[in-house]
Coordinates of C-alpha atoms in Angstrom, one line a residue:
Chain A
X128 CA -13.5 -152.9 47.6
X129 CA -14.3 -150.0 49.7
X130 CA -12.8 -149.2 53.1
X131 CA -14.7 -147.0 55.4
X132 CA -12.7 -145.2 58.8
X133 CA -14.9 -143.9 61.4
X134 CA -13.4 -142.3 64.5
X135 CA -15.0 -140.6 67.6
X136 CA -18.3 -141.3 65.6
X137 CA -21.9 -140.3 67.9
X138 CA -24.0 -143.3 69.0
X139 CA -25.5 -145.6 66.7
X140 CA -23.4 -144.6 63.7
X141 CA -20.8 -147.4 63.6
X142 CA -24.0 -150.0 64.1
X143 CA -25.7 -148.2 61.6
X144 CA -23.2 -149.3 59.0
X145 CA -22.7 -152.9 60.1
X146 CA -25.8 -153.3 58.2
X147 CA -23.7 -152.0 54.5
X148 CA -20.7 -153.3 55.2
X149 CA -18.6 -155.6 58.0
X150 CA -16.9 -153.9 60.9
X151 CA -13.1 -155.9 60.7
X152 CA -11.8 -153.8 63.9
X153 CA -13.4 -151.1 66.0
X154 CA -14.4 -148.2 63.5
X155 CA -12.6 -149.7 60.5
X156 CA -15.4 -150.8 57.5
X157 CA -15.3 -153.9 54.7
X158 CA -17.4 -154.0 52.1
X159 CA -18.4 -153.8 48.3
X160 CA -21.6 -151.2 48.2
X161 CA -22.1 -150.3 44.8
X162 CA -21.3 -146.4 43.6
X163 CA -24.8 -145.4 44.5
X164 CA -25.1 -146.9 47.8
X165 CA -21.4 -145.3 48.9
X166 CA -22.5 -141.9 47.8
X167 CA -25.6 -142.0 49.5
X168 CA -24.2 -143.8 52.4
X169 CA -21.4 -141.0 52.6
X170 CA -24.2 -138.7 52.5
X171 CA -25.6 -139.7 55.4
X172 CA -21.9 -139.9 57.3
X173 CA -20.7 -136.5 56.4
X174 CA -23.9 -135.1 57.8
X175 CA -24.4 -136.9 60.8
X176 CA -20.3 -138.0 62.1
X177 CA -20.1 -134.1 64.2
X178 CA -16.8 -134.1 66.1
X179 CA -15.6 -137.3 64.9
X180 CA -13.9 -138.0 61.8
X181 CA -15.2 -140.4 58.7
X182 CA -12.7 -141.7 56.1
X183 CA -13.8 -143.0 52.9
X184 CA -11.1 -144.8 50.8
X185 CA -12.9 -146.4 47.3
X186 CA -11.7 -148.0 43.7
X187 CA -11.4 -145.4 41.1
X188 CA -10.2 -144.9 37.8
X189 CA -7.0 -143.1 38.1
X190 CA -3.4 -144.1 38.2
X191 CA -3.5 -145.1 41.9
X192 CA -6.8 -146.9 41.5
X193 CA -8.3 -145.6 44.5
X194 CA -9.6 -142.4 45.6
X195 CA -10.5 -141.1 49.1
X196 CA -12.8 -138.7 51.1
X197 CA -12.9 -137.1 54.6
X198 CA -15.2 -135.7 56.7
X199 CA -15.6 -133.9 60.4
X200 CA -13.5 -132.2 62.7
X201 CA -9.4 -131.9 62.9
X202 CA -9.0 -134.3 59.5
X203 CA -5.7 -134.8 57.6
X204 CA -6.5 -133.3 54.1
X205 CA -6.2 -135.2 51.0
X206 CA -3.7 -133.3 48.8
X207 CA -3.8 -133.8 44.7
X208 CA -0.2 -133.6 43.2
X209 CA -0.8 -133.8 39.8
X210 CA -3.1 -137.4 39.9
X211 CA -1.4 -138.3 42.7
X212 CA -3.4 -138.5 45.9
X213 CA -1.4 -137.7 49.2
X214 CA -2.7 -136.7 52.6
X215 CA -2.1 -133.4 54.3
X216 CA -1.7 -133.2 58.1
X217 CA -2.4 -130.5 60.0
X218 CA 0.9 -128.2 60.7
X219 CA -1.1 -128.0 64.9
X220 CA -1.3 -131.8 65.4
X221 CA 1.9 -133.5 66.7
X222 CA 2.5 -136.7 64.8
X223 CA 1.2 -139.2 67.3
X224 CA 3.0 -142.2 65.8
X225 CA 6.8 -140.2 66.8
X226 CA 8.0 -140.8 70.1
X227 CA 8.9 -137.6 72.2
X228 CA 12.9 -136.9 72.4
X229 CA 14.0 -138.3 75.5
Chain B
X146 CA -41.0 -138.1 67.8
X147 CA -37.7 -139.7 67.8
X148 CA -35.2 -139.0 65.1
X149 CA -35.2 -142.2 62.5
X150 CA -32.4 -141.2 60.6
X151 CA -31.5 -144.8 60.1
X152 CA -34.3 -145.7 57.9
X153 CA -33.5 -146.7 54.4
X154 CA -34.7 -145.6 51.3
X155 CA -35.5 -148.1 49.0
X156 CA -31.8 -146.7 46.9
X157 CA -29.5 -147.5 49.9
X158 CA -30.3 -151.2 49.1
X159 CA -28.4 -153.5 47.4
X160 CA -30.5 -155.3 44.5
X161 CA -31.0 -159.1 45.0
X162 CA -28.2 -160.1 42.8
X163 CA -25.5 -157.8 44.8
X164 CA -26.6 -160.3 47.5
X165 CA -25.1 -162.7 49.5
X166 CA -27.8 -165.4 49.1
X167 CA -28.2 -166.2 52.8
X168 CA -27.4 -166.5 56.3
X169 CA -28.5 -169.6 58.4
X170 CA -28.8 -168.8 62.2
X171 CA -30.0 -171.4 64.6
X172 CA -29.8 -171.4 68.9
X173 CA -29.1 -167.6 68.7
X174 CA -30.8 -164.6 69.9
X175 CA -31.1 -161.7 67.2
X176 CA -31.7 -158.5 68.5
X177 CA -31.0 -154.2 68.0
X178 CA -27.8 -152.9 69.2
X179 CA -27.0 -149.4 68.0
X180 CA -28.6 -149.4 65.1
X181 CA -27.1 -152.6 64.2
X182 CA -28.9 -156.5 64.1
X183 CA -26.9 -158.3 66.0
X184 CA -26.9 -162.5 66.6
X185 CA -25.8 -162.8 69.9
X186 CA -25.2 -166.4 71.3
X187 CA -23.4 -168.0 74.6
X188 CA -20.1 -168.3 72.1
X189 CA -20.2 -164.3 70.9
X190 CA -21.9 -161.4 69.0
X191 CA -22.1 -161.0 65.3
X192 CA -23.5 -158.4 63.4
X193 CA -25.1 -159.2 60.2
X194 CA -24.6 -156.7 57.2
X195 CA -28.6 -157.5 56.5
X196 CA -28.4 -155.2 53.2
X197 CA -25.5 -157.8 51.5
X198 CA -28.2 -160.8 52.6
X199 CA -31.5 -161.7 50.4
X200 CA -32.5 -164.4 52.9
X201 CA -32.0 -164.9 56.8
X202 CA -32.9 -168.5 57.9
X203 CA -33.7 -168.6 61.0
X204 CA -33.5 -172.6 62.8
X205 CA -34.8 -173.7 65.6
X206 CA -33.6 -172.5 68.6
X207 CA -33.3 -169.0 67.2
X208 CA -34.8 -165.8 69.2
X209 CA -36.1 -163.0 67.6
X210 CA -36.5 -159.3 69.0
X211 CA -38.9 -156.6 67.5
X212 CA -36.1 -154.1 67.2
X213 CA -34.0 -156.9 64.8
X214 CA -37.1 -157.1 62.3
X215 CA -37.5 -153.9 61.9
X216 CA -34.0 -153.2 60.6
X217 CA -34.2 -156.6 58.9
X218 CA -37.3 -155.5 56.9
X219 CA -35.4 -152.3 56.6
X220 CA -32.7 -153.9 54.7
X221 CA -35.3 -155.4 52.3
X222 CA -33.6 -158.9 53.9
X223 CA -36.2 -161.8 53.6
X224 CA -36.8 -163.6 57.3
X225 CA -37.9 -167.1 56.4
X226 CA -38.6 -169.2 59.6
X227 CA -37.2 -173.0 58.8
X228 CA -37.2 -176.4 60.0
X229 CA -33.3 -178.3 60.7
X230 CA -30.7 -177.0 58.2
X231 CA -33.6 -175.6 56.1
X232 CA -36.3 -177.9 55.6
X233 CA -39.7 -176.9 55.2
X234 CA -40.5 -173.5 56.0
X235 CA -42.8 -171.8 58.1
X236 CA -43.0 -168.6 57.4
X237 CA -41.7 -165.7 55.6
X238 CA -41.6 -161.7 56.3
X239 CA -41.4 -159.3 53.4
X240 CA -38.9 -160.0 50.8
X241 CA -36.0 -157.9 49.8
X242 CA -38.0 -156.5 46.8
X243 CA -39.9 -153.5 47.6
X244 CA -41.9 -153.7 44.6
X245 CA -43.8 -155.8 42.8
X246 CA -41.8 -155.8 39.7
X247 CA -40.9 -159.6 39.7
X248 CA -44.2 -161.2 40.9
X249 CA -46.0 -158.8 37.8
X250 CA -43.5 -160.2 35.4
X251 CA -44.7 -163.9 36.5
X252 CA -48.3 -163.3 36.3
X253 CA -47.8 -162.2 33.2
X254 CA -45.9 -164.8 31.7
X255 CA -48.0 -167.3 33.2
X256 CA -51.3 -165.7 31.9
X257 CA -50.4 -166.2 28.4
X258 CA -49.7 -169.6 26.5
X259 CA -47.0 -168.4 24.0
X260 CA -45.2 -166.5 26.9
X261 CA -46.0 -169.6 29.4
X262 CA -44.3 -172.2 27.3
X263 CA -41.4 -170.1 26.4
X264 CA -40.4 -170.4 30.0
X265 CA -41.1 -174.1 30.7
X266 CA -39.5 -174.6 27.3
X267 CA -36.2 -173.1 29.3
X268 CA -36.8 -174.8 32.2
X269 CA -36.5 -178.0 30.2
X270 CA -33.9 -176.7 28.3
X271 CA -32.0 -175.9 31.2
X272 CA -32.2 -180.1 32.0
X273 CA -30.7 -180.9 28.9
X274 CA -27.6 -179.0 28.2
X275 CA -26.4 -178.7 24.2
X276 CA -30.1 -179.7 22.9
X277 CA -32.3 -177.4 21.0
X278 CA -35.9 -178.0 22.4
X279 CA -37.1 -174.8 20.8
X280 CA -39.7 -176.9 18.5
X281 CA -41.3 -179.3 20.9
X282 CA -44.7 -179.3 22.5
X283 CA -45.5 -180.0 25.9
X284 CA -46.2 -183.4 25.6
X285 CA -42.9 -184.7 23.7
X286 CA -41.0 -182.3 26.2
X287 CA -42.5 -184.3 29.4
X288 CA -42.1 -187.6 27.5
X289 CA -37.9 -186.7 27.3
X290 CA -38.1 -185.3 30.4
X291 CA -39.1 -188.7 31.6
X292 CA -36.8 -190.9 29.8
X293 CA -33.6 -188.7 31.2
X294 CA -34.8 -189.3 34.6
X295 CA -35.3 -193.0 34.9
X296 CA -31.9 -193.1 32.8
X297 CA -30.2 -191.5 35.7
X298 CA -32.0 -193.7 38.2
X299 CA -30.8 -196.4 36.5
X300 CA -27.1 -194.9 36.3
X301 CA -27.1 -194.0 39.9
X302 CA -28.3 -197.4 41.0
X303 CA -25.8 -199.4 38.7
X304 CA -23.4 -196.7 40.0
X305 CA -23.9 -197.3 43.5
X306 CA -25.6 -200.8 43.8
X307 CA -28.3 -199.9 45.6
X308 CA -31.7 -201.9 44.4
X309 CA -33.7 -199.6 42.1
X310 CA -37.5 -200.5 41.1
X311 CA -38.3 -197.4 39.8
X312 CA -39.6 -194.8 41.7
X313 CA -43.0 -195.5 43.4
X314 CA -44.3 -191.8 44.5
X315 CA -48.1 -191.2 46.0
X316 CA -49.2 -187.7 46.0
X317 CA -49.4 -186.8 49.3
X318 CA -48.0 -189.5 50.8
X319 CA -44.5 -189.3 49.9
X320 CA -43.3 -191.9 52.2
X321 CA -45.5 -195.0 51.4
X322 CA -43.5 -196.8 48.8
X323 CA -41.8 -198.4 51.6
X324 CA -38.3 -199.0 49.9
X325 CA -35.2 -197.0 51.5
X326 CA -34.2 -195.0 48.2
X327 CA -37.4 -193.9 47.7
X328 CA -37.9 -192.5 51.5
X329 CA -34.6 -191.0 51.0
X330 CA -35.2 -189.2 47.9
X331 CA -38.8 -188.1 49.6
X332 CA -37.1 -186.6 52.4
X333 CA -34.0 -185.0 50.7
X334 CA -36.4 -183.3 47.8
X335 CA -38.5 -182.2 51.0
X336 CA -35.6 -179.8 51.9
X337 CA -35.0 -178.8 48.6
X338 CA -38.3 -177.9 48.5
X339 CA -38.0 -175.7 51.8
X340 CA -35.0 -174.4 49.8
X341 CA -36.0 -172.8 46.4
X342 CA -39.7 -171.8 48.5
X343 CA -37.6 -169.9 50.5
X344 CA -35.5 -168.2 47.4
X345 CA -38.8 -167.5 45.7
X346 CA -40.1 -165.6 48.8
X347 CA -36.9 -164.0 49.0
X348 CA -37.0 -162.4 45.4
X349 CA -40.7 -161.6 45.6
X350 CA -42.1 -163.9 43.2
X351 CA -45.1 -166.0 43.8
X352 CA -44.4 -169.4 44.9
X353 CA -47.7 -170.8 43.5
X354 CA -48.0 -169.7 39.8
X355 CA -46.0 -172.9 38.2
X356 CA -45.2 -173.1 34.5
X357 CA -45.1 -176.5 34.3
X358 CA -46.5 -177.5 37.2
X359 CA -50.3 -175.9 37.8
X360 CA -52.6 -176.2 40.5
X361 CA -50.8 -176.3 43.6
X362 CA -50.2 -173.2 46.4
X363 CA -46.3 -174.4 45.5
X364 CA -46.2 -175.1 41.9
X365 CA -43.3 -172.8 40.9
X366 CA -41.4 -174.2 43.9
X367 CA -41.8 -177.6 42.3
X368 CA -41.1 -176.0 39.0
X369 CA -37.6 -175.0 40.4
X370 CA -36.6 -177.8 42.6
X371 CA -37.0 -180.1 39.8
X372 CA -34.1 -178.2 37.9
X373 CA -31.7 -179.5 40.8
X374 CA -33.0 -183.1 41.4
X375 CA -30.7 -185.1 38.8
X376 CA -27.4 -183.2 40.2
X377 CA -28.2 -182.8 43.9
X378 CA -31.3 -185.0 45.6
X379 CA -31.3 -188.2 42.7
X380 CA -27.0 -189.1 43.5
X381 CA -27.3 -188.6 47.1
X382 CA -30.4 -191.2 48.1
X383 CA -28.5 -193.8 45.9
X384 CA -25.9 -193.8 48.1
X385 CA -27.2 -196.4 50.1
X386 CA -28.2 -194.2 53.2
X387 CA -30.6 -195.2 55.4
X388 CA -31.6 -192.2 57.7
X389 CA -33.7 -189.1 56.5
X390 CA -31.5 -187.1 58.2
X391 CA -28.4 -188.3 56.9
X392 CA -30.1 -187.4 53.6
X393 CA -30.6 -183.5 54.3
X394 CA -27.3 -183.3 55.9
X395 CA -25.6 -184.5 53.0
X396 CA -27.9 -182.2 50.9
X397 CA -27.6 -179.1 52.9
X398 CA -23.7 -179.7 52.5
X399 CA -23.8 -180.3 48.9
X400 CA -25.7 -177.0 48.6
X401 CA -22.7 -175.3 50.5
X402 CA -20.6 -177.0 48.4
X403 CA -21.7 -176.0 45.0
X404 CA -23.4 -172.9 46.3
X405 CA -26.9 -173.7 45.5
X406 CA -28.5 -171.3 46.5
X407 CA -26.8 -168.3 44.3
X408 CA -27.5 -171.0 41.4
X409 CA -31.4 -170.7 42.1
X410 CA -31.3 -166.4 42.9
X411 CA -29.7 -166.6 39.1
X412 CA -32.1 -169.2 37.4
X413 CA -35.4 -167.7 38.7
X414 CA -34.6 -164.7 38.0
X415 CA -33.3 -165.5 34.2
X416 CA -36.3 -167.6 33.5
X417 CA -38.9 -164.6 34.7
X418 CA -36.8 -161.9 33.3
X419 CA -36.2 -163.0 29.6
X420 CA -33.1 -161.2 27.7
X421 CA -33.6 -157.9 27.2
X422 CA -36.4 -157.2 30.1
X423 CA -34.7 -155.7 33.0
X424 CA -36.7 -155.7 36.2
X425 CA -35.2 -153.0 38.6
X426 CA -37.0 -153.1 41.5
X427 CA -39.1 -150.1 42.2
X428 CA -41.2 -149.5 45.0
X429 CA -44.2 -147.1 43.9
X430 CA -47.2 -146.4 45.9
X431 CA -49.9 -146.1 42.8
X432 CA -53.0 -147.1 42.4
X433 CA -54.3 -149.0 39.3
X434 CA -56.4 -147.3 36.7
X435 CA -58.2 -148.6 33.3
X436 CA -57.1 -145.6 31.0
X437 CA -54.7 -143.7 32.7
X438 CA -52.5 -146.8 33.7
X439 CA -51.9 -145.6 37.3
X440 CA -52.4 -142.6 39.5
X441 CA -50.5 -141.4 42.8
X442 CA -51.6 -143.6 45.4
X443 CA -51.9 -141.5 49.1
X444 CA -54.2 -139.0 47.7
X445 CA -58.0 -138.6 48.5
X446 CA -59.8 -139.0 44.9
X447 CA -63.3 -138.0 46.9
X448 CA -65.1 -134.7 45.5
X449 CA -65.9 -134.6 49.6
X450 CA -63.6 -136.3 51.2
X451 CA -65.5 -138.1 53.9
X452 CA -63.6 -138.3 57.4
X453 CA -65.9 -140.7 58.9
X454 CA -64.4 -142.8 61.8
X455 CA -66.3 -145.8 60.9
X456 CA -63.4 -148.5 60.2
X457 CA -61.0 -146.7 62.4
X458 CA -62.4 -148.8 65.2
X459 CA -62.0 -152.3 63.9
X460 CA -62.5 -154.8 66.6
X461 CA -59.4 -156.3 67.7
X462 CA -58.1 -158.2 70.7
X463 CA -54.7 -156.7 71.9
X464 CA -52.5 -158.1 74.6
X465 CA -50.1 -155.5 76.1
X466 CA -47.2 -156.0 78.8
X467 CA -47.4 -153.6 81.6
X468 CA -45.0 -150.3 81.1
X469 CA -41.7 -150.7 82.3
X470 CA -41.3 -148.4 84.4
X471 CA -44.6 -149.2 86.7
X472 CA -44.3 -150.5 90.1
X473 CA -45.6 -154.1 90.1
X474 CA -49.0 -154.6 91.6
X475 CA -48.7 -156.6 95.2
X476 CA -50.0 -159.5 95.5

């Protein structure tokens, strides 16, 4: 199963890939396209997603059994420890899921 | 010149088998929204993954927009215009195959005796499970074909009760024996006719070059539907029913039931693409040649290329709508 995030993406983007794969929630992609099909359709995001942000979370043959990719502007990095596939923020951003000390 | 980045190429589509087998819309609008097709009716708005789908049925009551059949054909997605719960169809847009790979295959395993009665050989074989029909002709093979189907007339009858005389069919007139099971079975194979046309279309294989059955614009359909008879249309009009319509309902929802119509994607495609033959689907623009097997197609072969307009001009009516944005002419 792949998984594709899409946030902040330009016009016609998230419609454009309601024809691969089903939209569950706003920007948020279900589907099964086959290796080809993702990397081409990843192709096409990376180009075309600008200021937004595309997530690409897909099956793959390591000891987590998935694998991930990122593109546009202001993205949390995915970090490789060894195999092991974390995500990286950005040291600028504040977490946005912390409340602010009252 | 708009940008149409959204065009696919013939490698972002699924093949046929990656397929969801189809979608059946009826009282629905489908139209273009952002670059996705979209079925919109009074209840809500869908949008259809189109590349996932070989076949879009679209029932009565259904609208269609140019923008949604451009993407449609985009996604390689059949668009097969059918009667109530798919009976019968109309019509049928371009199929999901791009090339001609499939329908090649069938002419040329329907051109050639030893190749032609391998595959009715399978279709038979595929009617009787565990037997080995590998050495019989034609002739024996229709005469067993026959025997298993009045045996399961007879079963179903016994089973169920209803009378049973045998089964009285006119060509062309499928409804003149008069008795009740026989209408029934008429009108149920009707929509599993409408059915497996449908798939064939959908694959892009030629719905009139039969293997066992010859002659007819349909003959492969009938080659196909009479795989699913015995398990699907035989049982359900010896039930006793007595409406035609009772009979597609209860076929359409034994298809759903036992998912039919992935069954029929997998059997036509085994019985025209014998082990070992693997048909990817490639869309080629050639052009045909006696030695050379083909040349690039798009290219001008003429010494002098001649740029006549003659042809350009073809005589045709056109109706246009007035633009949009012009004022509307008073009365």
């Amino acid at each position: 199963m792949t998984v594709i995030i899409l946030i902040a993406a330009p016009e016609g983007l998230r419609g454009h890939l309601t024809r691969w794969m089903v939209e569950a929630s706003a920007g948020v992609f279900v589907g099964n396209p086959s290796r080809r099909i993702r990397d081409r359709l990843w192709e096409l995001l990376a180009t075309r997603i600008g200021d937004g942000q595309a997530i690409l979370i897909e099956p793959a043959a390591n000891e987590q059994g998935w694998a991930v990719r990122t593109a546009g502007r202001e993205r949390w990095q995915p970090v490789d420890f060894d195999g092991l596939i974390l995500s990286a923020r950005p040291k600028t951003q504040p977490n946005e899921n912390s409340h602010r000390p009252r | 010149m708009p940008d149409i980045w959204w065009k696919a190429d013939p490698r972002d589509l699924h093949r046929l088998v990656d397929r969801v087998s189809s979608v059946y819309v009826e009282r629905s609008h489908l139209d273009r929204d952002e670059n996705a097709i979209v079925i919109i009716n009074k209840r809500q708005s869908v949008r259809v993954p189109a590349s996932m789908v070989a076949v879009m049925l679209l029932g009565p009551g259904t609208r269609v927009t140019h923008g949604a059949i451009r993407l449609l054909a985009d996604s390689g997605t059949t668009v097969c215009w059918v009667g109530e719960q798919g009976v019968r169809m109309y019509a049928a847009g371009l199929g999901p195959s791009r090339g001609a790979g499939l329908l090649h295959q069938q002419a040329w395993l329907v051109t050639r005796p030893k190749e032609r009665l391998a595959v009715a050989r399978s279709m038979y074989a595929m009617r009787f499970p565990g037997e080995d029909v590998s050495g019989l002709t034609m002739q024996q093979l229709r005469g067993r074909e026959g025997t298993r189907v009045r045996k399961i007339y007879r079963a179903h009858a016994a089973r169920t009760g209803v009378p049973w005389n045998g089964r009285d069919y006119k060509p062309g007139d499928a409804f003149a024996a008069g008795d009740d099971l026989n209408r029934l079975l008429s009108a149920a194979n009707a929509a599993l006719y409408g059915i497996c046309h449908a798939v064939i279309i959908g694959l892009g294989a030629s719905p009139g070059l039969g293997f066992v059955h010859t002659g007819k614009a349909t003959s492969f359909v009938l080659d196909i539907a009479d795989l699913y008879k015995a398990e699907y249309t035989i049982p359900l009009a010896a039930q006793g029913l007595t409406e035609e319509r009772d009979a597609r309902l209860g076929l359409r929802d034994l298809i759903a039931r036992h998912k039919l119509l992935g069954r029929i994607v997998t059997d036509v495609k085994a019985l025209l693409t014998p082990e070992g033959t693997d048909s990817e689907d490639h869309e080629a623009n050639l052009l045909w040649d006696e030695h050379l097997g083909t040349v690039p197609g798009g290219t001008n072969y003429a010494a002098h290329a001649d740029l006549s307009p003659h042809g350009m001009t073809d005589n045709h009516i056109a109706v246009i709508g007035p633009d949009p944005d012009e004022p509307d002419p008073t009365p």
